[in-house]
Amino acid sequence: MDFFLEVLTGGLLAGLMYSLVAIGFVLIYKASGVFNFAQGSMVLFAALTFVSLLERGVPFWVSFAITLLAMIVLAWAIERIVLRPLVNRPPITLFMATLGLSYIIEGLAQALWGAQVHGLDLGISDEPLEVGGMLLSQFDLFAAATAGALVLVLSLLFNKTRIGISLRAVADDQLAALAVGIKLQRIWMVVWAVAGFVGLVAGLLWGARLGVQFSLSLVVLKALPVLIIGGFTSIGGAIAGGLIIGASEKLAEVYLGPMIGGGIENWFPYVLALLFLLVRPAGIFGERAIERV
Amino acid sequence: MIYRESGQFVTTYGADRRIFKLWQQRWALYTLLGFAFAVVPFIGNDYWFSAILIPFLVLSLAGLGLNLLTGYAGQISLGSAAFMAVGAFAAYNFQLRIEGMPLLLSFVLGGFTAAMVGVVFGLPSLRIKGFYLLVSTLAAQFFVTWVLTQFGWFSNYNSSGVITAPPLVIAGYDFSSPAGRYLLTLGVVTVLAFLTRNIVRSELGRHWMAVRDMDTAAAVIGIPILKTKLLAFAISSFLLGIAGALWAFTYLGTVEPHGFDLSRSFQILFIIIIGGMGSILGNFLGAAFIVLLPILLSNLSANFLAGVVDPGQLENLQKIIFGALIIFFLIKEPSGLARLWQLLRERARIWPQRF
């Protein structure tokens, strides 16, 4: 039983790491209806920029600020060059545009900073910590705390600031938001920049875990089932989805894996998400689409 | 005034149903096919066959398969490579395990196996729509690769999971030379392309387009949604399966499950975006573009930028260019190269006038 609890908690904590990536998706989807496949590349780009600056002797917080600035510039460029000309196109077109975007960002990141693997040390020891008889990774706890803080900051931003309220207005109803004088383009830029910031945080944590390298952009594939289960439009859903995926993935690996052979963590979340979808086609917290002819 | 339809009257129902109604178009097609079948095998060299023409044809077929599903039936899929893998491994196993199995029949059976797998992963499409459906196809992508690597039976217990093409012999003729493999691929692709062209203008094709444009409305006018969507998945996977078998047998010769990974699915998706969604010709244009662009880029950089751009950067550059092209096409010409070709033809019809 202790072992079960330990696996479960480990899974839940790992799941929060997935949620971190998923939150970036949700932000963009809510505000602009774009399913942003490039989120993974943004994570890679942010982590690579940060680590390369750090290696060139730039202090931690300065590199953090510079990377954040780079993400804002990136968001501005994306809004100007990609999103604005594609206004009013079907969502599928926008999705494919973000596929192209992910190629550009990946290529750019590697062209600028090289393709070798960088180590990233955030100064958190990965020694297991004993909590209530369970051995938990300190790093996982830190990541979970970061995710919690991030959600807190985001909800403050959304509920207490002027720009956050306009973000929510746009998410609710774009036309009505336009009618009361909210500048849609600026909101999009802001939301992409915020998603870039979330990507930076996710990139630092994932980079410290896996090393900063190309495969970092593949965390997007881990975040997709999380989104599906949580629904595309809810930050709370992204967290809940991450917890469900993380826990069930670890449990399946430990208990189901030996029965059917290892390496199931690649597809298991997807099959799980699929089963969820068959019961609830819009995820747990997603908005149910109402269709009319 | 390059060509005109004036004076060519349709007098029979048969003539009205033709794909190419003008004799100029028909003769252009016959000439092209005659050239591809009878002249190219003699003038092409091994490099052209193995590195350009065969991958071009196979990717066109794969694009054709995906275009039926995404371009005509409107169901977006990121699992194309998985269905190719199923086709390739199924065809390999049919060849291996059944004595005297004809090569072409094993292609067809491989295609049917892929179609069945496609239907299984297409089943959720009735309930799940849009981006949520992506998950189903991604599940196919990861699950199929895992199964093919995990269970040695599929690759006949090869230690690295690699399958090797059987001898390409059809009715006593050996097609193993580069020119032979080219002819085999060309033959299969030509037949399937004609078949597909006819499917999309049949009742089924029109159902697909109705479902793509708005499936609720299609259901209201009495189109059986489940059957239509599942047939789209089945036929699309069938074509992808055969494309996979050709990819393994005539192009690469040996292939492992990871040869059919997610980036291959993306490549096929890019073919139909660049070539044109909902167009048959577009797949060929898109595939030609995807095959030729990397070659063009590496030649350009070798000749003009030697020493300026190092080879490692070339790959990044290629990625950036591909991404930029995708976005460019989506913004400027959402219907792809096929639309450009159509505009060109319309201009040619009225040339030298403009209107």
XYZ file of C-alpha atoms in Angstrom:
648
model
C 0.000 0.000 0.000
C 2.853 2.346 0.856
C 4.406 1.600 -2.461
C 1.109 2.319 -4.203
C 0.842 5.684 -2.448
C 4.406 6.537 -3.322
C 3.859 5.772 -6.997
C 0.604 7.704 -6.935
C 2.130 10.798 -5.358
C 5.119 10.650 -7.680
C 2.720 10.455 -10.594
C 0.605 13.347 -9.369
C 3.687 15.533 -9.012
C 4.970 14.553 -12.442
C 1.520 15.309 -13.812
C 1.804 18.900 -12.623
C 4.808 19.249 -14.913
C 2.535 18.318 -17.818
C -0.023 20.817 -16.597
C 2.590 23.560 -16.835
C 2.829 23.032 -20.579
C -0.913 22.566 -20.933
C -1.662 25.908 -19.249
C 0.104 27.708 -22.085
C -2.222 25.998 -24.554
C -5.331 26.852 -22.589
C -4.445 30.552 -22.385
C -4.111 30.874 -26.130
C -7.090 28.695 -26.949
C -9.357 30.634 -24.621
C -8.437 34.037 -25.946
C -8.079 33.380 -29.646
C -9.491 29.936 -30.381
C -6.119 28.883 -31.773
C -4.950 25.399 -30.980
C -1.292 26.285 -30.590
C 0.861 23.354 -31.560
C 3.914 25.613 -31.324
C 3.706 25.755 -27.516
C 6.290 22.964 -27.277
C 8.667 24.845 -29.552
C 8.143 27.953 -27.453
C 9.162 25.937 -24.400
C 12.272 24.789 -26.257
C 13.073 28.268 -27.531
C 12.729 29.815 -24.076
C 14.787 27.163 -22.328
C 17.504 27.214 -24.979
C 17.767 30.994 -24.954
C 17.910 31.082 -21.181
C 20.517 28.353 -20.847
C 22.717 29.779 -23.595
C 22.681 33.174 -21.921
C 23.503 31.557 -18.591
C 26.424 29.690 -20.145
C 27.784 32.947 -21.517
C 28.048 34.219 -17.955
C 24.913 36.325 -17.761
C 23.464 36.329 -14.222
C 20.350 34.236 -13.565
C 17.740 36.967 -13.255
C 19.175 39.022 -16.100
C 18.963 36.026 -18.426
C 15.440 35.414 -17.173
C 14.485 38.988 -18.043
C 16.171 38.864 -21.447
C 14.459 35.580 -22.299
C 11.125 36.982 -21.211
C 11.750 39.963 -23.450
C 12.566 37.613 -26.319
C 9.295 35.762 -25.740
C 7.395 39.045 -25.820
C 9.059 40.022 -29.088
C 8.221 36.580 -30.436
C 4.579 36.996 -29.397
C 4.470 40.383 -31.095
C 5.947 38.945 -34.292
C 3.550 35.998 -34.285
C 0.554 38.267 -33.857
C 1.709 40.589 -36.628
C 2.935 38.083 -39.184
C 0.841 34.988 -38.613
C -2.362 35.686 -36.718
C -3.443 38.999 -38.174
C -3.582 37.852 -41.805
C -5.396 34.696 -40.748
C -8.257 36.368 -38.934
C -11.614 34.706 -39.601
C -10.126 31.597 -41.137
C -11.349 28.186 -39.984
C -9.682 26.895 -36.795
C -8.093 24.034 -38.711
C -6.145 26.536 -40.842
C -4.885 28.318 -37.755
C -3.833 25.010 -36.272
C -1.816 24.175 -39.360
C -0.265 27.628 -39.284
C 0.966 26.902 -35.761
C 2.451 23.651 -37.078
C 4.460 25.735 -39.527
C 5.253 28.129 -36.720
C 6.625 25.319 -34.583
C 8.996 24.382 -37.417
C 10.191 27.970 -37.692
C 10.724 28.402 -33.953
C 12.525 25.071 -33.606
C 14.752 25.808 -36.571
C 15.432 29.311 -35.290
C 16.245 28.169 -31.764
C 18.709 25.586 -32.997
C 20.205 27.835 -35.637
C 20.853 30.494 -33.010
C 22.062 28.374 -30.138
C 23.197 25.089 -31.646
C 21.758 21.636 -31.257
C 23.889 20.203 -28.454
C 22.437 19.204 -25.108
C 22.808 21.782 -22.349
C 22.620 20.933 -18.704
C 20.578 23.267 -16.552
C 21.011 23.474 -12.808
C 18.401 25.457 -10.949
C 20.127 24.834 -7.638
C 17.510 22.440 -6.337
C 18.864 19.135 -5.192
C 17.123 16.084 -6.508
C 17.554 14.193 -3.258
C 14.466 12.332 -2.147
C 12.717 13.860 0.794
C 10.819 11.776 3.292
C 7.272 13.022 3.815
C 4.981 10.931 5.963
C 6.865 7.745 5.256
C 7.028 8.321 1.500
C 10.114 9.211 -0.476
C 9.327 12.190 -2.684
C 11.649 13.956 -5.069
C 12.474 17.457 -3.843
C 12.563 18.648 -7.395
C 9.043 17.392 -8.048
C 7.805 19.187 -4.954
C 9.465 22.373 -6.145
C 7.895 21.987 -9.584
C 4.500 21.436 -8.010
C 4.927 24.540 -5.888
C 5.909 26.505 -8.989
C 2.844 25.282 -10.832
C 0.695 26.327 -7.906
C 2.312 29.769 -7.757
C 1.879 30.167 -11.496
C -1.813 29.387 -11.334
C -2.154 31.856 -8.470
C -0.377 34.599 -10.424
C -2.449 33.889 -13.512
C -5.721 33.983 -11.638
C -4.686 37.278 -10.031
C -3.859 38.582 -13.478
C -7.172 37.431 -14.873
C -9.354 38.645 -12.030
C -7.706 41.768 -10.671
C -6.065 43.622 -13.529
C -7.621 45.643 -16.298
C -5.868 43.686 -18.993
C -6.880 40.396 -17.412
C -10.511 41.370 -17.400
C -10.349 42.290 -21.072
C -8.684 38.915 -21.705
C -11.653 37.216 -20.107
C -14.056 39.362 -22.080
C -12.379 38.306 -25.325
C -12.497 34.680 -24.251
C -16.198 34.982 -23.504
C -17.318 36.697 -26.659
C -14.974 38.229 -29.217
C -17.618 40.306 -30.974
C -18.985 41.765 -27.762
C -15.450 42.515 -26.610
C -14.759 44.352 -29.856
C -18.006 46.266 -29.468
C -16.999 47.653 -26.077
C -13.710 48.814 -27.510
C -11.225 46.141 -26.521
C -8.378 45.917 -28.975
C -8.381 42.300 -30.086
C -4.917 42.398 -31.621
C -3.367 43.727 -28.458
C -5.107 41.092 -26.375
C -3.780 38.373 -28.654
C -0.262 39.716 -28.340
C -0.563 39.851 -24.569
C -1.951 36.355 -24.349
C 0.811 34.941 -26.546
C 3.365 36.750 -24.419
C 1.823 35.308 -21.248
C 1.869 31.877 -22.872
C 5.532 32.546 -23.681
C 6.158 33.305 -20.003
C 4.409 30.082 -18.991
C 6.509 28.328 -21.623
C 9.654 29.818 -20.102
C 8.765 28.535 -16.632
C 7.875 25.124 -18.050
C 11.073 25.146 -20.102
C 13.235 25.844 -17.041
C 11.678 23.041 -15.029
C 11.591 20.533 -17.861
C 15.069 21.585 -18.956
C 16.434 21.011 -15.468
C 14.796 17.599 -15.513
C 15.685 16.356 -19.004
C 18.494 18.636 -20.107
C 17.849 21.421 -22.589
C 17.723 19.787 -26.000
C 15.546 19.294 -29.021
C 13.370 16.637 -27.406
C 12.074 19.352 -25.080
C 9.729 20.453 -27.835
C 8.143 17.014 -27.678
C 6.632 17.722 -24.250
C 3.831 19.197 -26.311
C 2.850 15.628 -27.092
C 2.623 14.891 -23.377
C 0.458 17.929 -22.813
C -2.124 17.058 -25.472
C -3.880 14.245 -23.582
C -3.824 16.455 -20.498
C -5.694 19.106 -22.435
C -8.144 16.632 -23.808
C -9.080 15.343 -20.393
C -9.203 18.775 -18.812
C -10.854 20.513 -21.727
C -9.270 23.212 -23.879
C -10.788 26.141 -22.085
C -10.097 25.669 -18.414
C -6.893 26.282 -16.469
C -8.286 24.279 -13.583
C -8.988 21.546 -16.096
C -5.381 21.602 -17.249
C -4.253 21.029 -13.666
C -6.811 18.289 -13.045
C -5.987 16.654 -16.374
C -2.291 16.758 -15.559
C -2.901 15.079 -12.218
C -5.045 12.361 -13.785
C -2.594 11.692 -16.600
C 0.454 11.768 -14.338
C -1.004 9.431 -11.754
C -2.535 6.930 -14.147
C 0.543 6.912 -16.346
C 2.840 6.043 -13.448
C 0.422 3.472 -12.051
C -0.017 1.870 -15.475
C 3.725 1.773 -15.953
C 4.259 0.052 -12.624
C 1.303 -2.333 -12.568
C 0.294 -2.784 -16.207
C 3.727 -2.386 -17.807
C 5.229 -5.731 -16.734
C 2.193 -7.553 -18.109
C 2.288 -6.232 -21.671
C 5.873 -5.098 -21.983
C 7.468 -1.757 -21.194
C 7.435 1.565 -22.977
C 3.705 2.090 -22.737
C 4.010 5.661 -21.440
C 4.081 6.962 -25.008
C 0.600 5.897 -25.937
C -1.136 5.178 -22.645
C -2.168 8.808 -21.961
C -3.668 9.012 -25.420
C -5.748 5.893 -25.049
C -6.859 7.108 -21.632
C -7.793 10.476 -23.107
C -9.701 8.715 -25.857
C -11.716 6.735 -23.332
C -12.469 9.948 -21.467
C -13.597 11.571 -24.690
C -16.022 8.802 -25.486
C -17.800 9.592 -22.231
C -17.358 13.360 -22.236
C -16.564 14.671 -25.727
C -15.442 18.076 -24.468
C -13.283 16.999 -21.540
C -14.124 17.403 -17.871
C -14.217 21.178 -17.690
C -14.489 22.035 -21.362
C -17.409 23.923 -22.798
C -19.852 21.722 -24.585
C -20.292 22.814 -28.166
C -23.859 23.585 -29.154
C -24.447 23.028 -32.838
C -27.070 24.574 -35.019
C -27.667 24.349 -38.708
C -5.693 31.148 -77.064
C -3.644 28.152 -76.159
C -6.703 25.939 -76.069
C -10.447 26.428 -76.236
C -13.502 24.342 -75.569
C -15.418 25.957 -78.413
C -16.796 23.454 -80.869
C -16.526 20.509 -78.503
C -20.065 19.549 -77.697
C -21.176 16.967 -75.205
C -23.752 14.775 -76.930
C -23.893 11.663 -74.772
C -24.236 11.066 -71.039
C -21.015 9.079 -71.176
C -19.164 12.066 -72.577
C -20.676 14.280 -69.904
C -19.330 12.057 -67.161
C -15.746 12.134 -68.404
C -13.094 13.478 -66.074
C -11.392 15.383 -68.873
C -13.983 16.795 -71.205
C -11.631 18.472 -73.693
C -9.525 16.500 -76.126
C -6.578 18.776 -75.407
C -6.675 17.767 -71.762
C -7.026 14.097 -72.612
C -4.125 14.171 -75.020
C -1.991 16.067 -72.552
C -2.701 13.335 -70.003
C -2.011 10.495 -72.450
C 1.247 12.125 -73.480
C 2.278 12.592 -69.862
C 1.446 8.994 -68.956
C 3.074 7.658 -72.122
C 6.167 9.677 -71.346
C 6.252 8.486 -67.723
C 5.730 4.826 -68.622
C 7.626 4.431 -71.883
C 10.289 7.117 -72.033
C 11.370 7.887 -68.469
C 12.512 4.291 -67.688
C 15.024 4.572 -70.522
C 16.319 8.076 -70.008
C 16.352 8.228 -66.207
C 19.397 7.267 -64.180
C 19.512 5.405 -60.879
C 19.823 8.568 -58.814
C 16.699 10.027 -60.375
C 14.712 6.851 -59.826
C 15.798 6.083 -56.277
C 16.127 9.546 -54.792
C 13.504 11.584 -56.591
C 10.919 9.781 -58.679
C 10.046 6.848 -56.412
C 9.726 8.877 -53.187
C 7.781 11.486 -55.147
C 5.279 8.893 -56.348
C 4.929 7.175 -52.986
C 4.475 10.459 -51.133
C 1.901 11.537 -53.715
C -0.063 8.401 -52.961
C 0.219 9.000 -49.229
C -0.918 12.590 -49.758
C -3.831 11.270 -51.796
C -4.834 9.078 -48.876
C -4.660 11.865 -46.324
C -6.351 14.310 -48.670
C -9.418 12.095 -48.863
C -9.701 12.188 -45.097
C -8.654 15.765 -44.381
C -9.261 17.624 -47.624
C -12.522 15.961 -48.658
C -14.073 14.577 -45.489
C -12.701 17.286 -43.193
C -11.354 14.971 -40.480
C -7.914 16.179 -39.476
C -5.396 13.414 -38.849
C -1.869 13.250 -37.537
C -1.642 9.472 -37.733
C -0.963 8.976 -41.447
C 2.441 7.425 -40.876
C 0.917 4.844 -38.536
C -1.390 3.609 -41.256
C 1.542 3.516 -43.661
C 3.421 1.388 -41.144
C 0.468 -0.973 -40.794
C 0.312 -1.359 -44.571
C 4.029 -1.994 -44.878
C 4.243 -4.529 -42.068
C 1.038 -6.277 -43.103
C 2.172 -6.606 -46.714
C 5.524 -7.914 -45.473
C 3.857 -10.539 -43.302
C 1.450 -11.643 -46.021
C 4.442 -12.135 -48.318
C 6.413 -13.931 -45.662
C 3.810 -16.241 -44.235
C 1.755 -17.280 -47.224
C 3.623 -19.325 -49.797
C 3.360 -18.004 -53.348
C 1.456 -14.854 -52.426
C 1.437 -12.542 -55.459
C 3.168 -9.237 -54.716
C 0.324 -7.000 -55.828
C -2.203 -9.015 -53.833
C -0.094 -8.570 -50.715
C -0.119 -4.799 -51.339
C -3.892 -4.881 -51.544
C -4.200 -7.032 -48.424
C -1.787 -4.701 -46.628
C -4.040 -1.850 -47.683
C -7.093 -3.656 -46.327
C -5.352 -4.313 -43.026
C -4.512 -0.621 -42.757
C -8.134 0.172 -43.617
C -9.346 -1.990 -40.747
C -6.979 -0.319 -38.304
C -8.089 3.034 -39.707
C -11.727 2.204 -39.042
C -10.936 1.249 -35.456
C -9.236 4.579 -34.799
C -11.892 6.390 -36.817
C -14.732 5.027 -34.702
C -14.532 7.858 -32.147
C -14.972 10.394 -34.971
C -18.749 10.239 -34.697
C -18.670 11.507 -31.157
C -15.466 13.494 -31.118
C -14.882 16.387 -33.451
C -12.218 18.824 -34.482
C -9.097 19.034 -32.393
C -10.299 16.398 -30.000
C -10.190 13.965 -32.908
C -6.476 14.681 -33.309
C -5.985 12.685 -30.148
C -7.500 9.597 -31.670
C -5.157 9.766 -34.635
C -2.181 10.547 -32.415
C -3.124 7.548 -30.299
C -2.968 5.494 -33.494
C 0.429 6.987 -34.278
C 2.019 6.061 -30.961
C 0.163 2.817 -30.394
C 0.994 1.302 -33.786
C 4.678 2.149 -33.532
C 4.770 0.656 -30.054
C 3.018 -2.566 -31.108
C 5.290 -3.031 -34.109
C 8.425 -2.526 -32.002
C 7.207 -4.432 -28.978
C 6.079 -7.645 -30.609
C 8.791 -9.321 -32.633
C 6.320 -11.394 -34.618
C 5.545 -8.459 -36.891
C 9.116 -8.123 -38.077
C 9.727 -11.900 -38.064
C 11.813 -11.606 -34.869
C 14.419 -9.389 -36.456
C 16.585 -8.127 -33.604
C 16.235 -4.472 -34.590
C 12.637 -4.699 -35.828
C 13.646 -4.109 -39.438
C 11.707 -5.608 -42.332
C 13.354 -6.269 -45.661
C 11.553 -6.155 -48.977
C 10.867 -9.518 -50.660
C 12.031 -10.005 -54.246
C 9.830 -7.803 -56.404
C 8.653 -10.341 -58.946
C 5.287 -10.044 -60.667
C 4.186 -12.766 -63.139
C 7.757 -13.819 -63.755
C 9.104 -10.310 -64.379
C 11.696 -8.992 -61.997
C 11.080 -5.401 -60.939
C 14.101 -5.116 -58.629
C 16.154 -2.725 -60.761
C 15.661 0.998 -60.055
C 13.760 1.434 -63.330
C 11.622 -1.606 -62.523
C 10.794 -0.327 -59.057
C 9.886 2.994 -60.600
C 7.555 1.339 -63.098
C 5.912 -0.760 -60.398
C 5.327 2.278 -58.208
C 4.100 4.345 -61.127
C 1.650 1.646 -62.166
C 0.167 1.280 -58.681
C -0.038 5.030 -58.128
C -1.663 5.675 -61.528
C -4.369 3.078 -60.983
C -5.115 4.331 -57.464
C -5.123 7.971 -58.517
C -7.773 7.257 -61.169
C -9.769 5.260 -58.661
C -9.620 8.101 -56.141
C -10.536 10.716 -58.710
C -13.655 8.737 -59.444
C -14.498 8.172 -55.791
C -14.452 11.863 -54.993
C -16.912 12.703 -57.754
C -19.223 9.851 -56.825
C -22.060 10.020 -54.313
C -19.614 9.062 -51.552
C -17.280 11.920 -52.412
C -20.148 14.383 -52.306
C -21.192 13.018 -48.936
C -17.655 13.594 -47.699
C -17.705 17.187 -48.828
C -21.085 17.751 -47.215
C -19.778 16.350 -43.945
C -16.646 18.483 -44.225
C -18.581 21.678 -44.764
C -20.972 21.081 -41.890
C -21.710 17.704 -40.493
C -24.806 18.690 -38.576
C -26.354 20.036 -41.767
C -25.290 16.893 -43.615
C -27.023 14.745 -41.010
C -30.163 16.825 -41.343
C -30.438 16.206 -45.088
C -30.100 12.494 -44.492
C -26.449 11.650 -45.068
C -25.426 8.701 -42.899
C -22.650 10.382 -40.918
C -21.099 7.335 -39.287
C -20.899 5.369 -42.523
C -19.521 8.350 -44.417
C -16.848 9.138 -41.848
C -15.812 5.524 -41.390
C -15.560 5.037 -45.151
C -13.357 8.119 -45.291
C -11.093 6.612 -42.643
C -11.133 3.216 -44.350
C -10.373 4.366 -47.883
C -7.833 6.920 -46.719
C -6.047 4.296 -44.631
C -6.222 1.837 -47.512
C -4.317 4.243 -49.748
C -1.901 5.117 -46.962
C -1.334 1.419 -46.297
C -0.431 0.766 -49.907
C 1.771 3.857 -49.871
C 3.494 2.434 -46.798
C 4.046 -0.923 -48.497
C 5.512 0.830 -51.535
C 7.666 3.018 -49.271
C 9.087 -0.085 -47.625
C 9.361 -2.317 -50.694
C 10.171 -0.126 -53.670
C 11.727 2.969 -52.099
C 13.745 1.980 -49.046
C 13.967 -1.807 -49.279
C 14.402 -2.091 -45.530
C 12.414 -0.171 -42.998
C 11.830 -0.136 -39.247
C 8.740 1.030 -37.345
C 10.455 4.289 -36.401
C 10.743 5.128 -40.080
C 7.026 5.866 -39.801
C 7.107 8.333 -36.932
C 5.242 11.539 -36.264
C 7.505 13.624 -38.492
C 6.458 11.481 -41.462
C 2.823 12.255 -40.612
C 3.672 15.947 -40.550
C 5.438 15.620 -43.884
C 2.312 14.141 -45.457
C 0.155 16.830 -43.900
C 2.486 19.466 -45.356
C 2.153 17.857 -48.779
C -1.574 18.377 -48.778
C -1.364 21.881 -47.340
C 1.164 23.018 -49.924
C -0.373 21.009 -52.738
C -3.970 21.886 -52.009
C -6.652 20.426 -49.791
C -9.505 18.822 -51.627
C -7.629 18.340 -54.873
C -6.204 15.245 -56.531
C -3.578 17.002 -58.610
C -2.473 18.956 -55.549
C -1.018 15.851 -53.928
C 1.355 15.348 -56.824
C 2.380 18.992 -56.877
C 2.832 19.034 -53.111
C 4.836 15.813 -53.085
C 7.073 17.067 -55.876
C 7.627 20.230 -53.899
C 8.461 18.407 -50.665
C 10.871 16.027 -52.407
C 12.586 18.632 -54.535
C 12.935 21.506 -52.071
C 15.538 19.856 -49.786
C 17.549 18.755 -52.821
C 17.363 22.231 -54.289
C 18.394 23.809 -51.001
C 21.369 21.544 -50.469
C 22.500 22.055 -54.067
C 22.136 25.804 -53.761
C 24.112 25.949 -50.564
C 26.770 23.613 -51.908
C 27.259 25.771 -54.990
C 26.807 29.280 -53.745
C 27.161 29.253 -50.012
C 29.927 26.686 -49.620
C 31.762 27.542 -46.422
C 29.276 30.223 -45.458
C 26.574 27.952 -44.137
C 27.810 24.862 -42.374
C 25.944 21.600 -43.056
C 24.473 21.445 -39.556
C 22.770 24.783 -40.086
C 21.344 23.634 -43.392
C 18.860 21.378 -41.648
C 17.688 24.228 -39.426
C 17.445 26.485 -42.428
C 15.360 23.893 -44.196
C 13.030 23.673 -41.228
C 12.608 27.422 -41.108
C 11.905 27.574 -44.830
C 9.347 24.774 -44.620
C 7.577 26.417 -41.718
C 7.580 29.785 -43.442
C 6.237 28.247 -46.648
C 3.399 26.546 -44.777
C 2.377 29.830 -43.218
C 2.819 31.666 -46.516
C 0.573 29.225 -48.337
C -2.064 29.290 -45.617
C -2.158 33.072 -45.747
C -1.804 33.730 -49.444
C -3.144 30.639 -51.162
C -5.105 28.355 -48.838
C -5.986 26.098 -51.740
C -2.343 25.462 -52.470
C -0.374 24.827 -55.636
C -3.365 23.135 -57.263
C -5.190 26.468 -57.201
C -2.214 28.219 -58.821
C -2.267 25.614 -61.574
C -5.988 26.155 -62.062
C -5.500 29.924 -62.340
C -2.752 29.354 -64.857
C -5.048 27.162 -66.935
C -7.819 29.699 -66.854
C -5.386 32.337 -68.042
C -4.163 30.044 -70.799
C -7.707 29.495 -72.030
C -8.389 33.143 -72.686
C -4.874 34.232 -73.542
C -3.953 36.740 -74.957
C -7.033 38.458 -73.551
C -7.280 38.950 -69.844
C -10.997 38.498 -69.382
